[in-house]
Amino acid sequence: MTVVMDLETLVERWERFFQDCCKDKIESAALLYPEKKSLVLKHEDIDRYDSELGEYLLDKPYQAIYAAEEALKRIDVAGEIPHHVRVRELPEATRVEVRDLRTSHLGKFISVNGLVKKVTEVRPKLQDALFECQKCGAVIKMTQSENVIIEPTECPADQGGCGRQSSFKLLTEKSEFIDAQKLELQESPEGMRGGAQPMRIIVYMEDDLVGDIVPGDRITVNGILHVQARRRGRMKLTEFNKVIDANSIEIKEQAFEEIFISEEEEQEIKKLSEDPLLHEKIRHSVAPTIYGLDMEKDALALQLFGGVPKYMPDETRIRGDIHILLIGDPGTAKSQLLRYISQLAPRSIYTSGKSSSAAGLTASAVKSDEFGEGGWTLEAGALVIADLGIACVDELDKMAPKDRDALHQAMEQQEISVAKAGINATLKSRCALLGAANPKFGRFDDYAPIADQINIPPALLSRFDLIFPVTDKPDKERDDEMAGHILEVHKYGAMFSHDEQVEMDKITPAIPPDFMRKYIAYAKRNVFPVLSEEAIERIKNYYVDMRAKAKETIPFTPRQLEAFIRIAEASARMRLSNVVTVEDADKAIEIVEYYLTKVGMEKDLDSFNIDLITTGITKTQKDKMKVITQIIREICREIDAPAPIEEIVTRAQDEGMEKDAVERLIEKMRREGIIYEAKLGRYSLTSE
Ligand code: ADP
Ligand code: MG
């Protein structure tokens, strides 16, 4: 049933509703003008008072809102009456996915959920245009409602003009403008797993709606779908673009609001959390078709849950997310693992460091004419889109240099600031980063420091909580089992593709991915574990003991201490426990030890050395660097000039060093800023 109402009836109905239900609201909005320019209503409230009006509003929103704004003008209050009527919380029936928008929705009030991919700068849009008649000089007003300026064709006598056909000049200074902004809404990734390309739609915002939305925001747009002409050159095409005129926008504040968990599911989630085999089941579900890599899978499982972010009284924030890097030989299932995780983690994204997207990993402000007019546009990159989830970035070593710089801030502060042209925004990137990278020289060398083998600056490497080398070395027993596993996976996969009845315990995840996603969302939403005294004691003792034991190296810095905490918290969260126990602390120690044994071990000294990761300098190299520093100091003093490289090498050889090694170390010291090349082939100490 569609309600039919003429304009005057509509206005009167709105007026009655405003008088009876909204007087206070209108008065307080009027007092706050111009900060508040809108009367914001819930659809439910209108519907309860006058269900025909509520229905009419959904069916003919343009007329209904126009009438509401007319009715507002009739309300008598002190101050400036709000200019707009905005309606939020539309009924469920108005909800449409971006990909389901059809002609039948044109002109209707609809509600669309999604992720903000881009926003344009805020720009003035011509509203009430004043034109000057070039024949008689009369000033003519024309309200603009199209995207292109509509000029008068003749000079209207009813506005005091000459009534003749004429040409007109737009009086920009005297015309009225309104703030306008566009955004690109991308359908929520939750609704479209399985590699489908996300669909997008352009949303128009005006006046007080502008300026509040940033890329990465999850929003509900309540607005009216309409069409916009497309042109090719000067020709107008018969196929139109769909756009939404926003009436109101709701920003989602709660994490994973898009994931619905029923009461039965909540019961099942709690039941699973008490399963004694929980840990094994989760590990097995991380990537069942991939053989081995148990510890890595454990770590990835913990990353899915993450630690607890902390907000300190001084407004700083410490991240809870666990950043993990997989580095290793080609063909060792790194990419596969990343894809699995991006399927399992709520709000996650899989991308490649060398992807050509303009937004890259972080964000970009670009002059773009995608929206049709060549203005500035701010676009969210992978780490913003994955806010509160996991950003899986393959080939991280191949990322663009601009991302490299922005990544520091994104990983630690978990936000990205952009200040460029008309755009000044801080985007949230509260996500965990799961990166994969290949070694520079093709294969991973167990004996060389990791920082030397990978094309990622040490400062960035040290931001990862865990780094796992994944190597592929011939090992008869392991090869045999792995080959067996892979062959079996393929055999069952082929059978499964044709007959779904085939049993495949080995490779069917113990926990189905959809349920796992809900389990994780539930945990992240409801569980915030706190360290127990025993857990604190355990981690502290381990940290202090290890630092005391390692006489010649620094095994950990406070950064690793934070990693222990995050991992222990994640371990508690995995079983939905609000308390971090000694067992959780032990799990964290086990995983960090495993990782440091692989990449942070000073082989000669049999102790951990965090410098291997943060600077790529081994203890032996450090000792040699000391010697070289001493040599350079001596030469500089003797000749009172920068030391020539030949002389440094000669003296270092006298101390028993190899020529190649010396040259490499000099290069390294230069990169580290310990020395600098004062003249070609001549070095000085930076500190002297
Ligand atoms: P990478 O990204 O490390 O170069 P990929 O993820 O592309 O490697 O893996 C290459 C192929 O080898 C994939 O099809 C993957 O399934 C298979 N593969 C490699 N290692 C394993 C493993 N441990 N178990 C099962 N399959 C594996
Ligand atoms: Mg790969």
XYZ file of C-alpha atoms and ligand atoms in Angstrom:
716
model
C 0.000 0.000 0.000
C 1.323 3.408 -0.883
C 0.052 6.410 0.918
C -0.945 9.378 -1.219
C -0.696 12.822 0.314
C -0.603 16.299 -1.136
C 2.083 18.702 -0.027
C -0.055 20.763 2.331
C -1.350 17.649 4.125
C 2.198 16.415 4.499
C 3.429 19.680 5.913
C 0.548 19.767 8.394
C 1.225 16.239 9.553
C 4.877 17.026 10.136
C 3.926 20.195 11.938
C 1.649 18.272 14.304
C 4.406 15.734 14.950
C 6.948 18.473 15.652
C 4.561 20.339 17.978
C 3.673 17.220 19.915
C 6.959 15.364 20.078
C 9.927 17.476 19.099
C 9.458 20.912 20.625
C 12.346 20.475 23.109
C 14.645 19.009 20.520
C 13.993 21.838 18.089
C 14.509 24.425 20.791
C 17.826 23.008 21.881
C 18.990 22.663 18.276
C 17.986 26.279 17.660
C 20.141 27.388 20.579
C 23.122 25.526 19.199
C 22.917 27.018 15.717
C 25.194 27.179 13.719
C 27.032 24.227 15.352
C 23.840 22.264 14.917
C 21.931 22.766 11.737
C 19.820 19.651 11.784
C 16.934 18.177 13.612
C 17.857 14.516 13.935
C 15.019 12.036 14.313
C 14.713 8.297 14.653
C 12.416 6.723 12.117
C 10.791 4.716 14.854
C 9.643 7.881 16.655
C 7.963 9.254 13.543
C 6.408 5.900 12.785
C 5.013 5.486 16.279
C 3.325 8.895 16.158
C 2.021 8.709 12.607
C 2.619 5.447 10.819
C 1.348 6.770 7.496
C 3.865 9.568 7.638
C 6.578 7.053 8.564
C 5.673 4.950 5.557
C 5.400 7.915 3.236
C 8.872 9.008 4.285
C 10.374 5.700 3.175
C 8.460 5.648 -0.079
C 8.785 9.296 -1.177
C 11.673 10.658 0.859
C 12.380 13.742 -1.305
C 8.841 15.065 -0.900
C 8.609 14.004 2.726
C 11.862 15.656 3.778
C 11.049 18.787 1.791
C 7.684 18.978 3.555
C 9.323 18.357 6.939
C 11.724 21.246 6.377
C 8.832 23.467 5.345
C 6.905 22.419 8.458
C 9.904 23.239 10.650
C 9.757 26.844 9.490
C 6.272 27.095 10.987
C 7.439 26.114 14.458
C 7.845 29.048 16.719
C 11.049 28.925 18.766
C 13.756 31.354 19.812
C 16.888 31.285 17.682
C 17.507 29.899 14.229
C 15.341 26.965 13.213
C 17.404 23.941 12.066
C 17.734 23.845 8.287
C 17.620 20.119 7.810
C 15.596 17.194 8.967
C 17.718 14.076 9.195
C 16.319 10.635 9.908
C 18.382 7.756 11.289
C 17.829 4.164 12.319
C 15.600 3.234 9.444
C 13.654 -0.035 9.698
C 15.341 -3.291 8.717
C 13.323 -3.485 5.491
C 15.166 -0.477 4.031
C 18.537 -2.203 4.334
C 20.195 -2.923 0.978
C 23.658 -4.217 0.118
C 25.638 -2.149 -2.350
C 25.641 -5.037 -4.806
C 21.855 -5.409 -4.625
C 20.952 -1.825 -5.478
C 18.499 -1.845 -8.390
C 16.255 0.541 -10.305
C 13.420 -0.407 -7.961
C 15.288 1.435 -5.193
C 15.474 4.700 -7.120
C 13.978 7.587 -5.216
C 13.415 5.451 -2.086
C 14.802 5.962 1.380
C 17.363 3.208 1.812
C 19.975 2.254 4.337
C 23.319 0.922 3.125
C 26.178 -0.420 5.234
C 29.758 -0.318 4.190
C 33.285 0.790 4.573
C 34.443 4.252 3.552
C 37.125 3.752 0.951
C 37.672 7.364 -0.142
C 36.541 10.837 0.717
C 37.001 14.001 -1.281
C 37.994 17.306 0.210
C 35.124 19.511 1.347
C 34.231 21.913 -1.399
C 31.788 24.783 -1.744
C 28.842 23.917 -3.903
C 26.683 26.542 -5.532
C 23.277 26.629 -3.880
C 21.451 29.914 -4.529
C 23.034 31.370 -7.639
C 22.690 35.065 -8.475
C 22.958 36.012 -12.155
C 23.234 39.435 -13.712
C 21.316 40.065 -16.938
C 23.752 41.428 -19.516
C 20.976 43.424 -21.162
C 19.224 45.174 -18.286
C 21.497 44.546 -15.311
C 18.771 42.916 -13.179
C 19.960 40.364 -10.613
C 18.193 37.035 -10.923
C 18.194 34.264 -8.314
C 18.102 30.605 -9.292
C 18.390 27.771 -6.817
C 20.649 25.036 -8.143
C 19.858 21.396 -7.737
C 21.766 19.723 -10.555
C 25.442 18.912 -10.840
C 25.898 21.389 -13.666
C 24.987 25.048 -13.313
C 21.560 25.867 -14.736
C 21.428 29.423 -16.087
C 18.285 31.390 -16.803
C 17.438 31.544 -20.518
C 15.437 34.718 -20.349
C 15.406 37.542 -17.836
C 12.296 36.918 -15.696
C 9.976 39.908 -15.338
C 8.623 38.589 -12.038
C 12.067 39.161 -10.506
C 12.182 42.694 -11.887
C 13.978 41.746 -15.099
C 13.455 42.903 -18.671
C 11.697 39.721 -19.842
C 13.948 39.412 -22.899
C 16.229 36.562 -23.966
C 19.646 37.450 -22.718
C 23.017 36.222 -21.595
C 23.873 36.121 -17.893
C 26.897 36.479 -15.687
C 27.187 34.434 -12.494
C 27.859 36.680 -9.494
C 30.064 34.297 -7.542
C 30.689 36.733 -4.688
C 27.003 37.264 -4.032
C 25.768 33.725 -4.592
C 25.266 31.299 -1.738
C 27.318 28.187 -1.356
C 26.959 25.100 0.752
C 29.708 22.683 1.890
C 29.698 19.504 -0.099
C 31.722 16.324 0.036
C 31.598 12.948 -1.618
C 32.633 9.581 -0.350
C 33.031 6.207 -1.900
C 31.334 3.463 0.062
C 32.587 -0.064 -0.401
C 30.414 -2.977 0.562
C 31.340 -4.585 3.828
C 33.964 -7.282 3.231
C 32.102 -9.558 5.667
C 29.306 -10.074 3.175
C 31.512 -11.130 0.319
C 34.144 -13.713 1.124
C 35.664 -15.782 -1.609
C 37.626 -13.252 -3.598
C 34.742 -11.329 -5.178
C 35.580 -7.771 -6.160
C 33.935 -5.394 -3.719
C 31.223 -3.175 -5.175
C 31.250 0.544 -4.527
C 28.899 3.454 -4.679
C 29.313 7.211 -4.456
C 27.577 9.060 -1.642
C 26.900 12.801 -1.633
C 26.961 14.728 1.620
C 26.042 18.322 2.228
C 26.315 21.021 4.855
C 26.645 19.677 8.401
C 27.230 16.110 7.212
C 30.607 17.010 5.740
C 33.971 16.681 7.418
C 33.185 13.979 9.972
C 33.845 10.849 7.987
C 37.306 9.504 7.229
C 38.382 6.581 5.076
C 38.249 3.343 7.006
C 35.097 4.278 8.915
C 32.353 1.676 8.931
C 29.117 3.498 8.413
C 25.453 3.189 7.656
C 24.292 5.689 5.078
C 20.602 6.547 5.191
C 19.780 8.271 1.984
C 18.033 8.377 -1.320
C 19.211 6.475 -4.349
C 19.164 8.427 -7.546
C 20.835 8.448 -10.895
C 23.346 10.707 -12.455
C 23.922 11.148 -16.154
C 27.148 9.820 -17.619
C 28.843 11.489 -20.496
C 31.267 10.353 -23.112
C 32.766 13.529 -24.466
C 29.785 15.733 -25.179
C 27.314 12.894 -25.521
C 25.025 11.898 -22.707
C 24.761 8.135 -22.332
C 21.559 6.204 -21.720
C 23.169 4.229 -18.915
C 23.289 6.265 -15.744
C 25.408 6.049 -12.600
C 23.815 5.287 -9.264
C 24.587 7.641 -6.408
C 23.184 8.073 -2.938
C 22.194 11.428 -1.527
C 22.921 11.042 2.158
C 20.266 12.244 4.540
C 22.043 10.954 7.636
C 25.106 8.886 8.442
C 25.659 6.597 11.407
C 29.253 5.762 12.294
C 29.688 2.305 13.788
C 31.600 2.493 17.005
C 31.491 -1.047 18.266
C 33.981 -3.574 17.030
C 32.697 -6.173 14.575
C 29.153 -4.852 14.657
C 28.741 -6.462 11.262
C 29.176 -9.932 12.729
C 25.969 -11.243 14.185
C 26.163 -13.839 16.937
C 22.948 -15.557 17.958
C 22.235 -16.785 21.473
C 22.747 -20.418 20.477
C 26.023 -19.490 18.853
C 27.097 -17.733 22.012
C 26.404 -20.932 23.949
C 28.458 -22.912 21.454
C 31.282 -20.415 21.653
C 31.383 -20.768 25.438
C 31.281 -24.536 25.166
C 34.185 -24.601 22.734
C 36.205 -22.310 25.015
C 36.110 -25.028 27.705
C 37.161 -27.821 25.383
C 40.438 -29.291 26.691
C 41.559 -29.666 23.079
C 40.746 -26.041 22.234
C 44.317 -25.143 21.490
C 44.930 -28.076 19.157
C 41.607 -27.551 17.449
C 42.323 -23.914 16.755
C 45.812 -24.629 15.516
C 44.473 -27.359 13.271
C 41.870 -24.969 11.892
C 44.372 -22.278 10.990
C 45.471 -23.954 7.776
C 44.744 -27.678 7.758
C 46.037 -28.309 4.263
C 49.451 -26.968 5.173
C 51.840 -29.488 6.603
C 53.926 -28.750 9.690
C 54.746 -25.218 10.827
C 53.024 -25.949 14.132
C 54.668 -23.212 16.130
C 54.031 -20.691 13.359
C 50.389 -21.738 13.261
C 50.194 -21.361 17.039
C 51.527 -17.857 16.741
C 49.098 -17.023 13.956
C 46.236 -18.365 16.035
C 47.283 -16.052 18.863
C 47.544 -13.173 16.433
C 43.916 -13.750 15.466
C 42.910 -12.993 19.060
C 45.501 -10.361 19.894
C 46.407 -8.774 23.198
C 44.568 -5.951 24.870
C 45.186 -2.360 23.790
C 45.801 -0.023 26.727
C 44.708 3.533 27.058
C 46.869 5.409 29.525
C 45.785 8.412 31.575
C 48.072 10.645 29.496
C 46.040 9.664 26.439
C 48.739 7.490 24.943
C 47.751 4.119 23.672
C 49.754 0.913 23.669
C 48.815 -1.511 20.979
C 47.535 -4.985 21.734
C 47.908 -6.269 18.220
C 50.676 -8.761 17.525
C 52.651 -8.060 14.359
C 54.168 -11.122 12.696
C 56.566 -11.448 9.783
C 57.201 -14.621 7.822
C 60.403 -14.522 5.855
C 61.698 -17.361 3.845
C 62.345 -19.502 0.874
C 60.019 -19.441 -2.095
C 57.318 -22.093 -2.197
C 57.057 -22.646 1.550
C 53.353 -21.815 1.828
C 53.798 -18.274 3.147
C 51.287 -16.840 0.709
C 48.931 -19.718 1.456
C 49.090 -19.019 5.186
C 48.358 -15.351 4.630
C 45.336 -16.212 2.553
C 44.027 -18.561 5.203
C 44.395 -15.962 7.918
C 42.660 -13.328 5.836
C 39.743 -15.750 5.494
C 39.609 -16.500 9.195
C 40.112 -13.111 10.756
C 37.144 -10.809 10.963
C 37.846 -7.552 9.129
C 40.945 -8.611 7.377
C 42.409 -8.029 4.011
C 44.945 -9.819 1.844
C 47.124 -7.655 -0.327
C 50.583 -7.493 -1.791
C 53.236 -4.922 -1.000
C 53.776 -4.378 -4.678
C 50.093 -3.965 -5.447
C 49.569 -1.072 -7.726
C 46.679 0.502 -5.793
C 47.224 4.208 -5.302
C 46.352 4.003 -1.636
C 49.023 1.378 -1.058
C 49.377 0.021 2.439
C 48.594 3.104 4.454
C 46.702 5.949 2.826
C 47.109 8.454 0.111
C 45.882 11.900 -0.714
C 45.823 12.197 -4.463
C 44.538 14.552 -7.045
C 42.082 12.297 -8.700
C 39.368 12.745 -11.203
C 37.639 9.502 -10.456
C 34.817 11.500 -8.957
C 34.732 13.518 -12.135
C 36.206 16.862 -11.191
C 39.887 16.515 -10.415
C 39.863 17.479 -6.735
C 41.767 16.005 -3.817
C 40.735 12.619 -2.600
C 41.858 10.741 0.470
C 41.915 6.995 0.078
C 42.299 4.271 2.675
C 45.021 1.668 2.169
C 45.181 -1.897 3.456
C 46.078 -1.124 7.076
C 43.176 1.287 7.414
C 40.681 -1.038 5.794
C 41.782 -3.800 8.148
C 41.248 -1.583 11.210
C 40.507 -3.925 14.169
C 41.369 -6.925 12.008
C 44.494 -8.327 10.383
C 46.247 -6.849 7.377
C 47.925 -9.711 5.524
C 50.576 -8.158 3.328
C 52.421 -10.478 0.999
C 55.753 -9.409 -0.499
C 56.145 -6.753 2.126
C 59.740 -6.262 1.025
C 58.480 -4.897 -2.285
C 56.383 -2.100 -0.855
C 56.627 1.453 -2.160
C 59.080 3.761 -0.329
C 56.321 6.102 0.830
C 54.594 3.205 2.563
C 57.801 2.262 4.304
C 57.863 5.594 6.120
C 54.180 5.604 6.959
C 54.336 2.004 8.163
C 56.305 2.905 11.307
C 53.531 5.097 12.570
C 50.852 2.713 11.370
C 52.382 -0.237 13.242
C 53.169 1.519 16.505
C 50.686 4.368 16.963
C 48.180 2.488 14.851
C 47.029 5.588 13.103
C 48.045 7.348 9.947
C 48.056 11.100 9.640
C 47.623 12.759 6.320
C 47.994 16.476 5.824
C 47.936 17.560 2.245
C 46.093 20.220 0.279
C 42.527 20.531 1.534
C 42.801 17.308 3.485
C 43.885 16.909 7.049
C 42.903 13.694 8.687
C 43.964 10.967 11.063
C 42.959 7.508 9.993
C 42.777 4.549 12.344
C 44.874 1.488 11.619
C 44.353 -0.550 14.767
C 45.187 -3.803 13.051
C 47.724 -6.550 13.357
C 50.126 -6.828 10.471
C 50.950 -10.237 9.068
C 53.695 -9.789 6.526
C 55.529 -12.186 4.264
C 58.796 -11.509 2.506
C 61.388 -13.326 0.450
C 65.077 -13.126 1.275
C 67.090 -10.754 -0.899
C 69.366 -13.497 -2.144
C 66.664 -16.028 -2.946
C 67.183 -18.425 -0.054
C 67.340 -17.867 3.659
C 70.776 -18.199 5.210
C 70.690 -19.410 8.808
C 74.078 -17.924 9.477
C 73.593 -14.352 8.293
C 71.745 -11.725 10.325
C 68.170 -11.364 9.224
C 68.487 -7.617 8.698
C 71.067 -8.285 5.974
C 68.874 -10.758 4.166
C 65.727 -8.862 3.784
C 64.875 -5.669 2.038
C 63.156 -4.116 5.049
C 64.922 -1.507 7.181
C 65.922 -2.765 10.660
C 63.867 -0.047 12.349
C 60.791 -1.507 10.732
C 61.846 -5.102 11.428
C 62.101 -4.336 15.106
C 58.424 -3.372 15.167
C 57.429 -6.987 14.604
C 56.672 -8.971 17.735
C 57.593 -12.202 16.026
C 59.638 -13.019 12.948
C 59.682 -16.549 11.591
C 62.020 -17.771 8.915
C 60.364 -20.479 6.873
C 63.038 -22.545 5.212
C 62.952 -25.372 2.755
C 65.920 -27.649 3.340
C 65.990 -31.226 2.129
C 65.299 -33.509 5.110
C 64.430 -37.068 4.213
C 61.930 -37.761 6.946
C 60.185 -34.395 6.774
C 60.123 -34.387 2.968
C 58.566 -37.810 3.002
C 55.783 -36.793 5.357
C 55.163 -33.443 3.715
C 55.002 -34.951 0.230
C 52.591 -37.547 1.571
C 50.458 -34.822 3.130
C 50.362 -32.642 0.023
C 49.574 -35.603 -2.243
C 46.788 -36.686 0.061
C 45.362 -33.161 0.165
C 45.256 -33.142 -3.605
C 43.685 -36.571 -3.810
C 40.958 -35.717 -1.305
C 40.531 -32.295 -2.828
C 39.788 -33.853 -6.195
C 37.344 -36.318 -4.663
C 35.704 -33.629 -2.573
C 35.187 -31.451 -5.617
C 32.961 -34.147 -7.104
C 31.408 -35.726 -4.063
C 30.917 -33.786 -0.867
C 30.446 -36.950 1.201
C 34.151 -37.772 1.293
C 35.555 -37.812 4.830
C 38.687 -35.773 5.240
C 39.455 -35.490 8.933
C 42.975 -34.450 8.230
C 42.196 -31.408 6.164
C 38.701 -30.447 7.262
C 39.206 -27.716 9.834
C 38.174 -28.856 13.321
C 36.353 -25.560 13.632
C 34.524 -24.332 10.517
C 35.832 -20.920 9.347
C 32.497 -19.132 9.766
C 32.223 -20.255 13.343
C 35.877 -19.481 14.016
C 35.301 -15.924 12.824
C 32.430 -15.552 15.233
C 34.472 -17.066 18.032
C 37.245 -14.545 17.416
C 34.838 -11.615 17.131
C 33.168 -12.694 20.365
C 36.504 -12.925 22.163
C 37.740 -9.574 20.898
C 34.478 -7.913 21.774
C 33.984 -9.350 25.246
C 37.234 -10.612 26.715
C 39.935 -8.299 28.084
C 42.401 -10.399 30.053
C 44.465 -8.862 32.838
C 47.850 -10.230 33.935
C 47.786 -12.227 37.158
C 50.509 -11.606 39.760
C 52.013 -15.006 38.960
C 52.125 -14.251 35.242
C 53.810 -10.909 35.912
C 56.341 -12.622 38.149
C 57.078 -15.298 35.553
C 57.644 -12.876 32.677
C 59.653 -10.476 34.816
C 61.971 -13.170 36.112
C 62.520 -14.577 32.674
C 63.305 -11.137 31.251
C 65.671 -10.171 34.047
C 67.407 -13.563 34.149
C 67.996 -13.705 30.430
C 69.423 -10.215 30.388
C 71.688 -11.005 33.317
C 72.860 -14.307 31.819
C 73.784 -12.901 28.420
C 77.023 -11.208 29.322
C 78.106 -9.896 25.975
C 74.827 -9.209 24.226
C 71.450 -7.649 24.876
C 68.954 -10.463 24.399
C 65.819 -8.358 24.694
C 64.722 -4.799 25.002
C 61.496 -3.525 26.571
C 59.934 -3.978 23.151
C 60.162 -7.753 23.569
C 58.757 -7.406 27.052
C 55.663 -5.911 25.506
C 55.572 -8.763 23.007
C 55.509 -11.293 25.880
C 52.584 -9.451 27.434
C 50.582 -9.240 24.228
C 51.092 -12.896 23.405
C 50.224 -14.008 26.941
C 47.059 -11.907 26.820
C 46.114 -13.398 23.463
C 46.618 -16.868 24.898
C 44.171 -16.094 27.713
C 41.712 -14.492 25.345
C 41.730 -17.574 23.169
C 40.041 -19.509 25.986
C 37.844 -16.513 26.797
C 39.626 -16.061 30.116
C 39.831 -12.647 31.725
C 42.924 -13.683 33.649
C 46.383 -14.218 32.179
C 47.813 -17.242 33.958
C 51.339 -18.615 34.352
C 50.529 -21.064 31.546
C 49.769 -18.150 29.242
C 53.033 -16.510 30.252
C 54.872 -19.759 29.524
C 53.232 -19.996 26.118
C 54.437 -16.476 25.325
C 57.951 -17.283 26.491
C 57.954 -20.483 24.442
C 56.956 -18.654 21.267
C 59.327 -15.709 21.681
C 62.171 -18.106 22.482
C 61.368 -20.145 19.389
C 61.519 -17.045 17.234
C 64.696 -15.684 18.785
C 66.386 -19.066 18.483
C 65.752 -18.835 14.769
C 66.671 -15.225 14.043
C 68.159 -13.655 17.133
C 70.762 -16.216 18.141
C 74.400 -15.244 18.407
C 75.744 -18.582 17.243
C 79.274 -18.220 18.633
C 78.112 -17.122 22.059
C 75.016 -19.291 22.282
C 72.920 -16.401 23.512
C 70.202 -14.173 22.146
C 71.202 -10.854 20.668
C 68.406 -8.490 19.760
C 70.861 -6.347 17.787
C 70.783 -9.016 15.113
C 67.245 -7.953 14.376
C 67.254 -4.276 15.175
C 70.576 -3.411 13.544
C 71.706 -6.576 11.825
C 75.049 -6.412 13.609
C 76.475 -9.540 15.219
C 78.546 -9.488 18.349
C 81.654 -10.387 16.328
C 80.915 -7.639 13.846
C 80.379 -5.227 16.684
C 83.793 -6.104 18.134
C 85.381 -5.642 14.740
C 83.573 -2.326 14.296
C 85.115 -1.176 17.544
C 88.533 -1.987 16.170
C 87.811 -0.158 12.905
C 86.480 2.843 14.816
C 89.739 2.930 16.781
C 91.769 2.710 13.558
C 89.855 5.564 11.925
C 90.264 7.687 15.035
C 94.044 7.111 15.012
C 94.464 7.865 11.314
C 92.365 11.022 11.551
C 94.493 12.246 14.440
C 97.757 11.422 12.697
C 96.988 13.145 9.411
C 94.434 15.620 10.764
C 92.072 14.748 7.894
C 89.491 12.071 7.055
C 91.011 8.584 6.863
C 91.571 7.085 3.387
C 89.899 3.707 2.965
C 93.111 1.979 1.762
C 94.894 2.908 4.973
C 91.955 1.703 7.116
C 91.933 -1.622 5.295
C 95.689 -2.088 5.600
C 95.702 -1.494 9.337
C 92.632 -3.684 9.855
C 94.374 -6.490 7.952
C 97.264 -6.107 10.376
C 94.731 -6.818 13.136
C 93.828 -10.054 11.402
C 90.679 -9.032 9.458
C 89.842 -9.942 5.870
C 89.813 -7.156 3.283
C 86.265 -8.011 2.104
C 84.936 -8.099 5.622
C 86.476 -4.735 6.442
C 84.955 -3.125 3.387
C 81.556 -4.583 4.176
C 81.770 -3.368 7.746
C 82.783 0.122 6.677
C 79.737 0.223 4.435
C 77.558 -0.979 7.281
C 78.999 1.591 9.689
C 78.298 4.281 7.158
C 74.696 3.117 6.801
C 74.319 3.037 10.560
C 75.652 6.583 10.785
C 78.687 5.615 12.877
C 81.035 7.051 10.258
C 80.532 9.232 7.227
C 82.280 9.660 3.911
C 83.753 13.125 4.320
C 85.396 13.057 0.896
C 85.409 10.416 -1.799
C 87.044 7.340 -0.256
C 87.825 9.108 3.044
C 85.981 8.555 6.300
C 85.484 10.392 9.584
C 83.797 9.407 12.809
C 80.371 10.939 13.197
C 80.817 11.441 16.920
C 84.082 13.379 16.749
P 55.459 -18.890 -0.905
O 54.472 -17.787 -0.804
O 56.127 -19.199 0.395
O 56.437 -18.683 -1.986
P 53.163 -20.513 -1.640
O 52.262 -20.164 -0.509
O 52.855 -19.858 -2.930
O 54.674 -20.233 -1.247
O 53.193 -22.087 -1.759
C 53.515 -22.770 -2.928
C 52.744 -24.077 -3.023
O 53.354 -25.078 -2.244
C 51.337 -23.924 -2.519
O 50.423 -24.550 -3.375
C 51.372 -24.620 -1.176
O 50.146 -25.173 -0.852
C 52.470 -25.664 -1.345
N 53.148 -25.904 -0.060
C 54.320 -25.368 0.340
N 54.636 -25.761 1.589
C 53.638 -26.561 1.997
C 53.360 -27.283 3.202
N 54.169 -27.194 4.262
N 52.232 -28.016 3.251
C 51.390 -28.065 2.194
N 51.581 -27.412 1.040
C 52.696 -26.668 0.928
Mg 54.402 -16.094 -2.037
